[in-house]
Amino acid sequence: MIAVAVCSLKGGVGKTTVTLGLTSAALTAGLRVLVLDLDPQGDATAGLDAAGEIPSTLAKVVDDPRRRHLQACTVPSRWTDEGEGGEPASVIDVAVGGEQIAQHDRTDLSSRRLLSLRTVLAKVAKEDRYDLVVIDCPPSLGGLTRMGLAAADRVVVVTEPGVFAIAAADRALRAVHDVRSTLKVPVQPLGILVNRVRGHLAEHSYRVEELRSLFGPLVMVGEIPERTAVQRAQGAFAPVHRLKDPGGRQVASIFDALLQRALRSRS
Ligand SMILES: Nc1ncnc2c1ncn2[C@@H]1O[C@H](COP(=O)(O)OP(=O)(O)O)[C@@H](O)[C@H]1O
Ligand SMILES: [Mg+2]
């Protein structure tokens, strides 16, 4: 099992999009996935079309990282229901943060709480139930994002090709380093993923080059273009791999490459 956190230090840059895209790639590859939705807004939970009543939330896991508390806030995604595309049978579950998780988005959390998700995932790993855990972080560098980073093996830093991208990516990478050293966990950056690139814009190409010149191979090849397919998939609460038009296929192939990069990093 490998755990990948998706973070950025601001909202609207595409964390949930990358979480859903990576999960969609994993579904297509027949992997078993658990998504931890750490954003109190619950966009990943909604995008995954989570089924059924949710009796509890991840807030309880943070208080007391027992396996059964994680079980109580985990529900199946309906993405696995309608595999008319002939996808292999797979497991996609989502552990719901809900509004209650917001109470833990503080800067004064104990190490025990900061490590709570890592603690519970270590128990899950022993069961061989999931191949991949994807952690959708909220937009700030508060307690929740630090908890998500501490639980992860690898981190995808999402950024837009704008003037503040360098500062934002730099701060996110430093946050990863900081969590790694203060909590003594093995988390590492997987890379910087640039999202919403409009290829014909000189400004965007310039920003991508600028990021490459500063961060080198950490900037992933295959930026995600701005495509309506992303919004259409999310609007239909469906995996982007189910869209068969060129835009959908283009975006899907980038998430396939991201998944491969994550899986390769494990060995
Ligand atoms: N590559 C893209 N092309 C088109 N729309 C996108 C793309 N990436 C994100 N969006 C849209 O932008 C909005 C914000 O993205 P989201 O993933 O929710 O950001 P975050 O989770 O970082 O707040 C969503 O409506 C999403 O559909
Ligand atoms: Mg989000």
PDB file of C-alpha atoms and ligand atoms in Angstrom, residues 10-17 43 195-196 224-227 230-231 234, ligand 1:
ATOM      1  CA  LYS A  10      -4.347  27.647  -1.677  1.00  0.00           C
ATOM      2  CA  GLY A  11      -7.807  26.729  -2.835  1.00  0.00           C
ATOM      3  CA  GLY A  12      -9.114  26.200  -6.316  1.00  0.00           C
ATOM      4  CA  VAL A  13      -5.844  25.070  -7.905  1.00  0.00           C
ATOM      5  CA  GLY A  14      -6.980  21.487  -8.456  1.00  0.00           C
ATOM      6  CA  LYS A  15      -6.236  19.315  -5.414  1.00  0.00           C
ATOM      7  CA  THR A  16      -9.605  17.595  -5.550  1.00  0.00           C
ATOM      8  CA  THR A  17      -9.344  17.313  -9.331  1.00  0.00           C
ATOM      9  CA  ASP A  43     -15.709  17.913  -2.514  1.00  0.00           C
ATOM     10  CA  ASN A 195      -2.689  22.305 -13.503  1.00  0.00           C
ATOM     11  CA  ARG A 196      -4.964  24.325 -15.787  1.00  0.00           C
ATOM     12  CA  ILE A 224      -2.740  19.117 -16.854  1.00  0.00           C
ATOM     13  CA  PRO A 225      -4.360  21.291 -19.508  1.00  0.00           C
ATOM     14  CA  GLU A 226      -7.473  23.332 -18.871  1.00  0.00           C
ATOM     15  CA  ARG A 227     -10.220  21.084 -20.266  1.00  0.00           C
ATOM     16  CA  VAL A 230     -12.537  17.842 -15.996  1.00  0.00           C
ATOM     17  CA  GLN A 231     -15.692  19.730 -15.109  1.00  0.00           C
ATOM     18  CA  GLN A 234     -17.033  16.113 -11.890  1.00  0.00           C
TER      19      GLN A 234
HETATM   20  N1  LIG B   1      -7.528  21.206 -15.621  1.00  0.00           N
HETATM   21  C1  LIG B   1      -8.727  21.728 -15.384  1.00  0.00           C
HETATM   22  N2  LIG B   1      -9.539  22.072 -16.412  1.00  0.00           N
HETATM   23  C2  LIG B   1     -10.754  22.606 -16.179  1.00  0.00           C
HETATM   24  N3  LIG B   1     -11.258  22.853 -14.960  1.00  0.00           N
HETATM   25  C3  LIG B   1     -10.511  22.542 -13.884  1.00  0.00           C
HETATM   26  C4  LIG B   1      -9.211  21.968 -14.034  1.00  0.00           C
HETATM   27  N4  LIG B   1      -8.702  21.765 -12.789  1.00  0.00           N
HETATM   28  C5  LIG B   1      -9.636  22.184 -11.918  1.00  0.00           C
HETATM   29  N5  LIG B   1     -10.728  22.646 -12.563  1.00  0.00           N
HETATM   30  C6  LIG B   1     -11.951  23.183 -11.934  1.00  0.00           C
HETATM   31  O1  LIG B   1     -11.584  24.198 -11.024  1.00  0.00           O
HETATM   32  C7  LIG B   1     -12.362  24.141  -9.840  1.00  0.00           C
HETATM   33  C8  LIG B   1     -11.448  24.015  -8.634  1.00  0.00           C
HETATM   34  O2  LIG B   1     -10.738  22.783  -8.704  1.00  0.00           O
HETATM   35  P1  LIG B   1     -10.573  21.852  -7.426  1.00  0.00           P
HETATM   36  O3  LIG B   1      -9.929  20.602  -7.883  1.00  0.00           O
HETATM   37  O4  LIG B   1     -11.874  21.724  -6.712  1.00  0.00           O
HETATM   38  O5  LIG B   1      -9.552  22.708  -6.559  1.00  0.00           O
HETATM   39  P2  LIG B   1      -9.105  22.566  -5.021  1.00  0.00           P
HETATM   40  O6  LIG B   1      -9.475  21.194  -4.561  1.00  0.00           O
HETATM   41  O7  LIG B   1      -7.630  22.792  -5.034  1.00  0.00           O
HETATM   42  O8  LIG B   1      -9.820  23.638  -4.261  1.00  0.00           O
HETATM   43  C9  LIG B   1     -13.300  22.947 -10.004  1.00  0.00           C
HETATM   44  O9  LIG B   1     -14.546  23.425 -10.423  1.00  0.00           O
HETATM   45  C10 LIG B   1     -12.656  22.127 -11.099  1.00  0.00           C
HETATM   46  O10 LIG B   1     -13.607  21.425 -11.868  1.00  0.00           O
END
